[in-house]
Every structure is written in structure tokens, then in C-alpha cells.
Coordinates of C-alpha atoms in Angstrom, one line a residue:
M4 CA -0.4 0.1 -0.2
K5 CA 1.2 3.4 -0.5
I6 CA 0.3 5.5 3.0
T7 CA 1.6 8.9 3.7
Y8 CA 1.5 11.0 6.8
I9 CA 0.5 14.6 6.7
A10 CA 0.9 18.0 9.4
P11 CA -2.0 19.7 7.9
P12 CA -1.2 24.0 7.2
P13 CA -2.8 25.6 10.4
E14 CA -5.6 28.1 9.5
A15 CA -4.9 31.3 8.5
G16 CA -3.2 33.6 11.3
K17 CA -2.6 30.3 13.5
R18 CA 0.9 29.3 14.1
A19 CA 1.3 25.0 13.9
A20 CA 1.2 23.0 16.8
E21 CA 4.4 20.4 18.2
R22 CA 3.6 17.4 18.0
V23 CA 6.8 16.1 19.8
A24 CA 6.5 17.1 22.6
G25 CA 3.1 18.1 21.8
C26 CA 1.8 20.7 24.2
A27 CA 3.2 24.3 22.6
H28 CA 2.5 25.6 19.4
V29 CA 6.2 25.2 17.4
I30 CA 9.2 27.5 18.6
Y31 CA 11.6 25.7 16.6
N32 CA 11.0 22.1 14.5
V33 CA 12.3 18.8 15.7
P34 CA 12.1 15.9 13.3
N35 CA 9.2 13.6 14.2
I36 CA 10.9 10.3 14.4
Y37 CA 7.7 9.0 16.4
V38 CA 5.8 9.1 13.0
L39 CA 9.3 7.9 11.3
W40 CA 8.9 4.9 13.8
V41 CA 6.2 3.8 11.8
A42 CA 7.0 4.5 8.8
A43 CA 10.1 2.6 9.3
V44 CA 8.3 -0.7 10.3
L45 CA 5.9 0.2 7.4
E46 CA 9.0 0.4 5.1
K47 CA 9.9 -2.5 6.3
D48 CA 6.8 -4.5 5.7
G49 CA 6.9 -3.9 1.9
H50 CA 4.7 -0.8 1.9
Q51 CA 5.6 2.4 0.2
V52 CA 5.4 5.5 2.9
R53 CA 5.8 9.4 2.3
H54 CA 6.0 12.4 4.8
V55 CA 3.9 15.5 3.8
D56 CA 4.6 18.3 6.7
A57 CA 2.6 21.0 5.1
A58 CA 2.7 22.9 7.4
L59 CA 6.6 23.0 7.5
E60 CA 6.5 23.5 4.2
N61 CA 4.3 26.7 4.9
W62 CA 1.6 25.2 2.5
S63 CA -1.6 27.3 2.8
P64 CA -4.8 25.4 3.2
E65 CA -6.4 25.9 -0.9
R66 CA -2.6 24.2 -1.9
F67 CA -3.1 21.4 0.4
R68 CA -6.3 20.8 -0.4
E69 CA -5.6 20.5 -4.2
F70 CA -2.9 18.2 -3.3
I71 CA -5.2 16.0 -1.6
K72 CA -7.9 16.4 -4.5
G73 CA -4.9 14.8 -7.0
D74 CA -3.2 12.1 -4.6
D75 CA -3.5 8.7 -5.0
S76 CA -2.3 7.1 -1.4
D77 CA -4.4 4.1 -0.4
A78 CA -4.4 5.3 3.3
Y79 CA -3.2 8.6 5.4
Y80 CA -1.4 8.9 8.5
F81 CA -1.8 11.9 11.4
Y82 CA 0.3 11.9 14.5
S83 CA -2.0 14.0 16.4
V84 CA -1.9 16.0 19.6
N85 CA -4.5 18.3 21.9
L86 CA -3.4 21.5 20.1
A87 CA -3.7 20.0 16.5
K88 CA -7.1 18.2 17.9
E89 CA -9.7 20.5 15.6
L90 CA -7.7 20.9 13.1
D91 CA -7.0 17.4 12.4
I92 CA -10.2 16.0 12.5
A93 CA -11.4 18.9 10.1
T94 CA -8.7 17.8 7.4
T95 CA -10.1 14.2 8.2
R96 CA -13.7 15.4 6.9
M97 CA -12.1 17.4 4.0
I98 CA -10.1 14.5 2.9
H99 CA -13.8 11.9 3.0
E100 CA -15.2 15.0 1.1
V101 CA -12.1 14.9 -1.8
R102 CA -11.7 10.9 -1.6
P103 CA -14.8 9.2 -0.1
G104 CA -13.6 5.9 1.5
V105 CA -9.9 6.1 1.9
P106 CA -8.6 5.1 5.1
V107 CA -7.4 8.1 7.9
I108 CA -5.0 6.5 10.5
F109 CA -5.1 8.2 14.0
T110 CA -1.9 7.9 16.1
G111 CA -0.7 10.1 19.0
P112 CA -1.7 11.5 22.8
S113 CA -5.1 12.9 21.3
P114 CA -6.4 10.4 19.5
S115 CA -5.1 8.4 22.6
D116 CA -7.3 10.1 25.2
K117 CA -10.4 11.1 23.0
V118 CA -11.2 8.4 20.9
D119 CA -14.3 9.1 19.6
D120 CA -13.9 12.0 18.6
F121 CA -11.7 10.6 16.2
V122 CA -13.6 8.2 14.2
V123 CA -16.0 10.3 12.7
D124 CA -16.4 7.1 10.2
A125 CA -16.1 4.2 9.3
H126 CA -12.9 5.0 7.3
T127 CA -10.9 6.2 10.5
F128 CA -9.0 4.1 12.5
V129 CA -7.4 4.9 15.8
V130 CA -4.6 3.3 16.9
R131 CA -3.8 3.5 20.8
G132 CA -0.8 3.7 22.9
E133 CA 2.8 2.6 21.2
A134 CA 2.0 3.0 17.6
E135 CA 4.5 0.9 15.4
V136 CA 2.6 -3.1 16.1
T137 CA -0.8 -1.7 16.0
T138 CA -0.2 0.4 13.0
R139 CA 1.4 -2.6 11.2
E140 CA -0.9 -5.0 12.1
L141 CA -3.7 -2.4 10.9
V142 CA -2.4 -1.7 8.0
R143 CA -2.3 -5.4 7.3
A144 CA -6.1 -5.9 7.8
L145 CA -6.9 -3.0 5.2
R146 CA -4.7 -4.2 2.8
D147 CA -5.6 -7.8 3.3
K148 CA -9.4 -7.1 4.4
T149 CA -9.3 -9.6 7.3
P150 CA -11.4 -8.5 10.2
L151 CA -10.6 -5.6 12.6
A152 CA -11.6 -7.0 15.5
G153 CA -8.6 -9.2 15.4
V154 CA -5.9 -6.0 15.6
D155 CA -5.4 -5.4 19.4
G156 CA -4.7 -1.9 20.3
M157 CA -7.1 -0.2 17.6
S158 CA -10.1 1.2 17.2
W159 CA -13.1 1.7 15.1
R160 CA -16.1 1.8 13.8
D161 CA -18.2 -0.7 12.0
G162 CA -20.9 1.2 9.7
T163 CA -22.7 4.1 11.4
G164 CA -22.6 1.7 14.7
P165 CA -21.0 2.7 17.9
V166 CA -17.3 3.1 18.5
Q167 CA -15.6 -0.4 18.5
H168 CA -12.6 -0.4 21.1
N169 CA -10.4 -3.3 20.2
K170 CA -8.5 -4.9 23.7
P171 CA -5.5 -3.0 24.4
R172 CA -1.6 -4.3 22.9
A173 CA 1.1 -5.2 25.6
L174 CA 4.1 -3.2 25.4
I175 CA 6.7 -3.3 23.1
E176 CA 9.2 -5.1 25.9
N177 CA 12.4 -5.1 23.6
L178 CA 12.7 -1.5 22.0
D179 CA 15.4 -3.1 19.9
E180 CA 13.8 -4.3 17.7
I181 CA 11.6 -1.4 16.6
P182 CA 14.0 -0.2 12.9
F183 CA 15.4 2.9 12.9
P184 CA 13.6 6.0 11.7
A185 CA 13.1 5.8 8.5
R186 CA 15.1 9.0 8.2
H187 CA 15.6 9.2 4.5
L188 CA 11.0 10.4 4.0
I189 CA 12.5 14.1 5.2
D190 CA 14.5 16.8 4.3
R191 CA 16.7 16.9 7.0
D192 CA 17.8 20.8 6.2
A193 CA 14.4 22.0 7.6
Y194 CA 15.1 20.9 11.1
F195 CA 17.1 23.4 13.5
N196 CA 17.9 22.8 17.3
P197 CA 19.1 26.3 18.5
K198 CA 20.7 24.8 21.8
L199 CA 23.1 23.0 19.8
G200 CA 24.0 25.3 16.7
V201 CA 24.8 22.6 14.0
R202 CA 23.1 21.4 11.1
P203 CA 22.3 18.9 10.2
F204 CA 20.3 18.1 12.9
T205 CA 18.1 15.3 14.0
S206 CA 16.6 13.3 17.1
V207 CA 16.7 10.6 18.8
M208 CA 15.2 8.1 21.9
T209 CA 16.8 5.5 24.0
S210 CA 14.0 4.4 26.4
R211 CA 10.4 5.2 26.6
G212 CA 8.8 5.8 29.8
C213 CA 9.0 7.6 33.8
P214 CA 8.3 5.8 36.8
N215 CA 7.8 9.4 38.5
Q216 CA 4.4 10.7 39.8
C217 CA 4.6 14.3 38.8
I218 CA 1.0 15.3 39.1
Y219 CA 1.1 17.6 36.0
C220 CA 3.4 16.1 33.8
V221 CA 2.7 15.4 30.3
P222 CA 6.0 13.7 29.1
S223 CA 6.9 13.4 25.5
S224 CA 4.2 12.4 23.6
V225 CA 4.8 9.0 22.4
T226 CA 4.9 8.9 26.3
F227 CA 1.6 9.9 27.4
A228 CA 0.3 8.2 24.8
A229 CA 1.2 5.1 26.3
E230 CA 0.8 6.2 29.5
L231 CA -3.2 7.3 28.5
E232 CA -4.0 3.4 27.4
N233 CA -2.1 2.0 30.5
K234 CA -4.0 4.4 32.7
R235 CA -7.4 3.1 31.2
Y236 CA -7.2 -0.2 30.6
F237 CA -4.7 -1.0 33.8
G238 CA -4.9 1.9 36.5
C239 CA -1.0 3.0 35.9
K240 CA 1.6 4.2 34.2
P241 CA 3.8 1.5 31.9
R242 CA 6.8 0.5 32.8
V243 CA 10.3 2.2 32.2
R244 CA 12.0 0.4 28.7
V245 CA 15.3 1.5 27.4
R246 CA 17.3 0.3 24.3
S247 CA 20.7 -2.1 24.9
I248 CA 24.1 0.0 24.7
D249 CA 24.9 -1.6 21.7
N250 CA 21.6 -0.6 19.2
I251 CA 22.1 2.8 20.3
V252 CA 25.4 3.2 19.6
A253 CA 24.2 1.2 16.0
E254 CA 22.3 4.0 15.5
F255 CA 24.8 7.5 16.3
E256 CA 27.3 5.6 14.2
Q257 CA 24.8 5.6 11.7
L258 CA 23.7 9.6 11.7
A259 CA 27.5 9.9 11.7
R260 CA 27.7 8.2 8.8
E261 CA 25.3 10.1 7.1
G262 CA 26.8 13.0 7.7
Y263 CA 24.6 14.3 10.9
K264 CA 26.5 17.0 13.1
G265 CA 23.1 17.3 16.0
I266 CA 21.4 14.6 18.0
S267 CA 18.5 15.9 20.1
I268 CA 18.1 13.3 22.5
Q269 CA 13.4 13.0 23.4
D270 CA 13.6 10.6 26.2
D271 CA 11.8 11.3 29.3
Q272 CA 14.9 11.1 31.3
F273 CA 18.4 9.8 30.1
A274 CA 20.3 8.9 32.7
W275 CA 19.2 5.2 34.1
G276 CA 22.1 4.6 36.0
T277 CA 25.6 6.0 37.0
E278 CA 27.0 2.7 35.0
R279 CA 24.9 2.6 32.1
T280 CA 25.1 6.0 31.6
V281 CA 28.6 6.4 31.9
E282 CA 29.1 3.5 29.4
L283 CA 26.5 4.2 27.1
C284 CA 28.5 8.0 26.9
R285 CA 32.5 6.2 26.6
R286 CA 31.0 4.6 23.8
L287 CA 29.7 7.8 22.1
A288 CA 32.6 10.2 22.5
P289 CA 34.6 9.3 19.2
L290 CA 31.9 9.9 17.1
G291 CA 32.1 13.6 18.3
L292 CA 29.1 14.1 17.7
A293 CA 26.8 17.2 19.8
W294 CA 23.8 16.0 21.5
G295 CA 21.4 17.1 24.4
C296 CA 18.8 15.5 27.0
S297 CA 16.3 16.2 29.2
C298 CA 17.2 14.3 33.0
R299 CA 16.1 14.7 36.1
A300 CA 17.9 16.5 38.7
D301 CA 18.4 13.8 41.5
R302 CA 19.1 11.5 38.6
L303 CA 22.6 13.6 37.8
N304 CA 26.0 13.1 39.5
E305 CA 29.2 14.3 38.8
P306 CA 30.3 10.8 37.1
I307 CA 27.2 11.3 35.3
I308 CA 27.3 14.9 33.9
K309 CA 31.3 14.2 33.5
A310 CA 31.7 11.6 31.1
M311 CA 28.2 13.4 29.3
A312 CA 30.4 16.5 28.7
A313 CA 33.2 13.8 27.3
A314 CA 30.6 12.3 24.9
G315 CA 30.2 15.6 23.1
C316 CA 26.4 16.4 25.3
K317 CA 26.1 20.3 24.6
Y318 CA 22.8 21.1 27.0
I319 CA 21.2 19.2 29.7
D320 CA 17.1 19.7 30.4
I321 CA 16.4 20.1 34.5
G322 CA 12.8 19.8 35.0
V323 CA 12.7 22.5 38.2
E324 CA 9.1 24.0 38.5
S325 CA 9.8 26.0 41.8
F326 CA 11.8 26.6 43.9
D327 CA 9.7 26.8 46.3
P328 CA 9.7 23.4 49.1
K329 CA 5.8 23.4 49.1
V330 CA 4.8 23.4 46.1
L331 CA 7.3 20.5 44.9
R332 CA 6.0 18.7 47.9
Y333 CA 2.4 19.4 46.4
I334 CA 2.9 18.4 42.7
K335 CA 5.3 15.5 44.2
K336 CA 8.4 16.2 42.2
G337 CA 10.3 13.2 44.3
Y338 CA 12.4 16.0 45.9
D339 CA 12.0 19.5 47.8
D340 CA 15.5 20.7 48.2
P341 CA 15.6 23.4 45.8
K342 CA 19.9 23.7 46.9
M343 CA 19.7 20.0 45.4
V344 CA 19.2 21.3 42.0
E345 CA 21.1 24.4 42.5
R346 CA 24.1 21.9 43.0
V347 CA 23.4 20.2 39.8
I348 CA 23.0 22.9 37.6
K349 CA 26.6 24.0 38.9
L350 CA 28.4 21.1 38.5
I351 CA 26.4 20.6 35.0
Q352 CA 28.0 23.8 34.3
K353 CA 31.7 23.2 35.7
H354 CA 31.7 20.7 33.0
G355 CA 31.6 22.8 30.4
V356 CA 27.5 21.8 29.7
K357 CA 24.8 24.5 29.2
A358 CA 22.4 23.5 31.8
K359 CA 18.7 24.1 30.9
I360 CA 15.5 24.8 33.5
N361 CA 12.0 24.3 33.0
I362 CA 9.7 26.1 34.9
L363 CA 5.9 25.8 36.2
F364 CA 3.7 28.5 37.4
G365 CA 0.5 27.3 39.0
A366 CA 1.1 23.5 39.7
S367 CA -0.4 23.8 42.9
P368 CA -2.5 25.7 44.7
L369 CA -0.2 26.6 46.8
E370 CA 1.3 28.6 44.2
T371 CA 1.2 32.4 45.1
K372 CA 2.2 35.8 43.5
T373 CA 5.4 35.6 46.3
T374 CA 6.2 31.9 45.1
I375 CA 6.6 33.1 41.9
K376 CA 8.9 35.8 42.4
R377 CA 10.7 33.7 44.7
T378 CA 11.4 31.1 41.7
I379 CA 11.8 33.9 39.3
Q380 CA 14.7 35.9 41.7
E381 CA 16.3 32.1 42.1
V382 CA 16.5 31.7 38.7
R383 CA 18.4 34.8 37.6
R384 CA 20.4 34.1 41.1
I385 CA 22.0 30.8 40.6
G386 CA 22.5 31.8 36.4
P387 CA 21.4 28.6 34.2
D388 CA 22.3 29.1 30.6
Q389 CA 18.5 28.4 29.4
V390 CA 15.4 28.3 30.8
M391 CA 12.0 27.6 29.2
Y392 CA 9.0 29.2 31.7
D393 CA 5.6 28.1 31.2
I394 CA 2.1 28.3 32.7
V395 CA 0.7 24.7 34.0
N396 CA -1.8 23.5 31.9
P397 CA -4.0 20.4 32.9
F398 CA -3.7 18.1 30.3
P399 CA -6.6 15.5 30.6
G400 CA -5.2 11.8 31.8
T401 CA -3.0 13.9 34.5
E402 CA -3.3 14.0 38.2
L403 CA -3.7 17.9 38.0
Y404 CA -6.3 17.8 35.7
N405 CA -8.8 15.7 37.8
L406 CA -7.8 17.8 41.0
A407 CA -8.7 21.1 38.6
K408 CA -12.0 19.6 37.5
K409 CA -12.7 19.3 41.2
E410 CA -12.2 22.4 42.8
G411 CA -13.0 24.3 39.8
W412 CA -9.9 25.2 39.0
F413 CA -10.7 25.6 35.4
R414 CA -11.1 29.3 33.5
Y415 CA -13.3 28.3 31.4
G416 CA -15.1 25.3 33.3
D417 CA -12.9 22.2 31.7
Y418 CA -9.4 21.8 29.5
V419 CA -9.0 23.5 26.9
P420 CA -5.7 23.5 24.4
A421 CA -3.7 26.4 25.0
D422 CA -0.4 27.5 24.4
V423 CA 1.7 27.2 27.9
G424 CA 4.2 29.7 27.1
K425 CA 1.9 32.4 26.9
H426 CA -2.1 31.6 27.7
S427 CA -3.2 30.5 31.4
I428 CA -6.7 28.1 31.1
I429 CA -6.8 27.8 35.1
Q430 CA -7.4 30.2 37.9
L431 CA -5.6 29.7 41.3
P432 CA -7.1 30.5 45.0
H433 CA -4.0 32.3 45.2
L434 CA -3.8 33.8 41.6
K435 CA -5.8 35.0 38.3
P436 CA -5.3 34.3 34.7
R437 CA -3.9 37.1 34.1
D438 CA -1.6 37.4 37.2
L439 CA 0.1 33.9 35.5
E440 CA 0.2 35.4 32.2
R441 CA 1.9 38.9 34.0
A442 CA 4.2 36.9 35.2
I443 CA 5.2 34.7 32.8
R444 CA 6.2 38.0 30.3
Y445 CA 7.9 39.7 33.2
A446 CA 10.0 36.3 33.7
N447 CA 10.8 35.9 30.1
I448 CA 11.7 39.6 29.2
T449 CA 13.9 39.6 32.4
F450 CA 15.3 36.2 31.4
F451 CA 16.3 36.6 27.8
F452 CA 17.3 40.1 27.0
S453 CA 19.3 39.9 30.5
P454 CA 23.1 41.3 29.1
R455 CA 24.4 38.2 30.5
F456 CA 22.1 36.0 28.7
L457 CA 22.8 37.8 25.2
F458 CA 26.3 38.6 25.5
K459 CA 26.8 34.6 26.0
N460 CA 24.7 33.4 23.4
I461 CA 25.6 35.5 20.8
V462 CA 29.0 34.8 21.5
A463 CA 28.0 31.2 20.9
L464 CA 26.6 31.5 17.5
R465 CA 29.0 29.6 15.0
S466 CA 27.2 31.3 11.8
L467 CA 25.0 34.3 10.5
A468 CA 22.4 31.5 10.0
A469 CA 22.3 29.8 13.3
L470 CA 21.7 33.8 14.9
K471 CA 19.2 34.0 12.1
N472 CA 17.3 30.6 13.3
S473 CA 18.2 31.6 17.2
L474 CA 16.7 34.6 16.5
V475 CA 13.3 33.1 15.1
A476 CA 13.0 30.8 18.2
M477 CA 13.1 33.8 20.5
Y478 CA 10.6 35.7 18.5
R479 CA 8.0 32.7 18.5
K480 CA 8.8 31.7 22.7
L481 CA 8.1 35.8 23.2
V482 CA 5.6 37.0 21.1

């Protein structure tokens, strides 16, 4: 079969949804390896796969509609997130208007959560949770016209009847069995990470899952899809699974041979033990690749950070959220010692790696203007290299969502998709939405326009192209 992944263009005047992290609009473009993993599995099964990102290519809605009219794909598939939900469903209806009966397959966290909303007709299918094996089996069933009821992990509609939810699929235990992402389907020069500043750039994932219980957490979108499915059927988060060191090194070696210079590791949490992480880094070091990742502060120590630096790690993202111990305890961060976080940030910088931290305003009813002010002051005092300020958005499927519904914290009565970097959908006992929105603007301006930040980052850029891309990313973030 000929199968085309599509990301439709946004409506006029609106920004495209970011589909990898899945909770904001695009600031800079990251290859969606979750899509490319599925594509690799389908190619291995003998199918012809294309990748059409009309948002990245700046297509107009009219051009996209004309593309569908003239296309001969046997099926389309979407990777959908909350910010893209309405657009993707509307696009499906357009596709079935132009090409009646062509199958449309949805994967990703939003379809895994709101299954019935996506199964709009008998020709639309939802792959819940992890997508690789279920999508392969679904496409086989569509090709061979075999019963869909035997495909675990998917939902569908039999004619005009109710949505049918097949039993859940077991997690993929051995991640090494998944072929490397089909990166040949995309234009690698279209992607750039300003934190690395080099091209060609791509992304890699070396593990899936996180065992921690943070009440607000929306992990990487592929992990969140699996988490939503697992919680629905089994009442718990999925197990953490890690790829073997040999398998990870083989992918990095392939990328080095193909001329890639920079890699963003998309794991929810990269450092799974000192011995494993140090050995992995020892084997990555000779490749000379620049890379970065996310880690929990309480899983980092000096041997790990030193090994990461020696292996080419250029930045480490840490989810700090707040410097107030009471807030940290309430959100079940797993630690409540801001001084430990400060020590880790200083260790990262000591070994020449950039420390980027993520701060989340409003994740607890204990949050006040005073706690926010203290956090902003601590960020400025400690001096991380980068910071991402966001307003909490209680996603369906999280403990915070249930609390927000119960306590009436939702500004509009329930969750609505919103850009977490700018807009508040919650109102807390001590904070109104405008308080949170003003706080995030103030925090961003005071950090990103400080002389220390501007000088450090302009000096670090390697070319005019890198400067341009970094300025575009900053504009999208702040404006």
C-alpha cells in the first residue's frame, strides 16, 4: 500500500502545533521520530511511505486541498496532539469529502485520549498507545480485507454503529526490535535546534517512560500516548524500557556516517543509572557528535555529568518547576530540596555543558505571587544558561486535571488546548489567569533580555544562519 503521513497547514493567522513534545506551538522544528518509527516499520513490511508536513512547508490550506485531490495514496495517517485535534479532525472530513472511503489512521496522545472524537466515520481508525505494531497490523488488515476485530490496540467503527474498542496491546518490551526511524523521508536541512547550533540535526530516543508521579506531567507525546492507554486499562503508568547500549551506539554511528552533526535525545529522562550512562557515553565519545537531553536533577551526579560532557553533550534540560519546597511536595516532584537542584546546575556548568531548566507556574494551589517572584529571583541568582517558563495546563489523563475539575480551577470550565508559554486556562485561589500571564511575560523578558544572556548566546553562535534561526525561535517563544 501507498501510505502518506500528513501534517496539515494551520488555519490562516494561526501557528502550527508542535507534535513531538505535544504541548505548545512550534518554536523550532524537530523531526518527529515517532512518525518516522512507524514509517520504518511499514517500509519493512513492504509498503511505500511518504512524509508530507504541509505546516513545515508553509503550504496554504488551498494548496493542501489540491494536493489531496490529486493524490493517489491508499491511506493517510496523522500523529495528533491536543493543540492539533480540531484541525486534524476537520482535515479528515475534508479528505473524505474529496476522496470518499480512503482510510485515515490516527496515532498520538490526543487520539489515545479522546478516541471517539477521532473515529468520525467507518473509514477512520485510531491506534491507541504505542503505534508501531498496531499500525502495521491495521494496515495489513486493510490491505488484505481481514477482520479488524483481531487487531489489538485500535478503535474503529463498523458502518454507522458505535465505536468499537479492541483490547489493549501489550507494550513493546524490546525496543531494539524497532527499526531505526525512516529519516530518508524528510528534508533534514529543514530542522534546527538553537541549543546545539549545528546542522544537519535530528532526534533520537533511547528509552520510553518515566516512573515518577508528578501530578502535572505531560511527558514526550509518544510516552503520554502509552501512559493514557495503560492508565485506562490497567490503572498505572507503563514500565520504563531502555534500548541496549549496542543498539543506541549503532544508531549514533549510522547518523555520523550520514553526516549528521547534532542530535536531540527525546527521552523523558536520559540517565538510567551511573554505570549504564557512563558506559554509553564512553562509546559515544569517539563519534564527535553534539547532542543534548533531558534529565531529572536527582538522577545526575558528577561521574554522569563528566561522562556526558566528554561524549559531546552540549546541554541538559532539567525539570525544576519551582524553587519553593511546599510547591515541589504538592506536585509530587520526588524531591523538595532546591539546593540540590542548584548544586546539579553548577556541576553541569562546571563541566562545560549548558544547563537549561524548565519552570512551571501555577501547578499547585499553594502557588502565590510571592512563590513565583521567589522562583524568578532564584533563577536569576543561580544563572542557568537557558530557561523555559510555562504556565501549567492540566492535561486530561493527569492527576492535576482531576484536581482542577474537582476544585473548579479551570478558567473555561474544563481543559481547552492552549499555548502553555503564553495563555493560562486555570485560576487558582491566590492567582488569577492574568497574574500568571503577566508573570510569564515578566520572567521571560527579564531573563532573555538580560545582558548576561544576550552576550553569552550571541558569542556562542557559529554563523549568521544560526543567529537567524535563534532569533526566529526567540520571537516565536516571546511573541
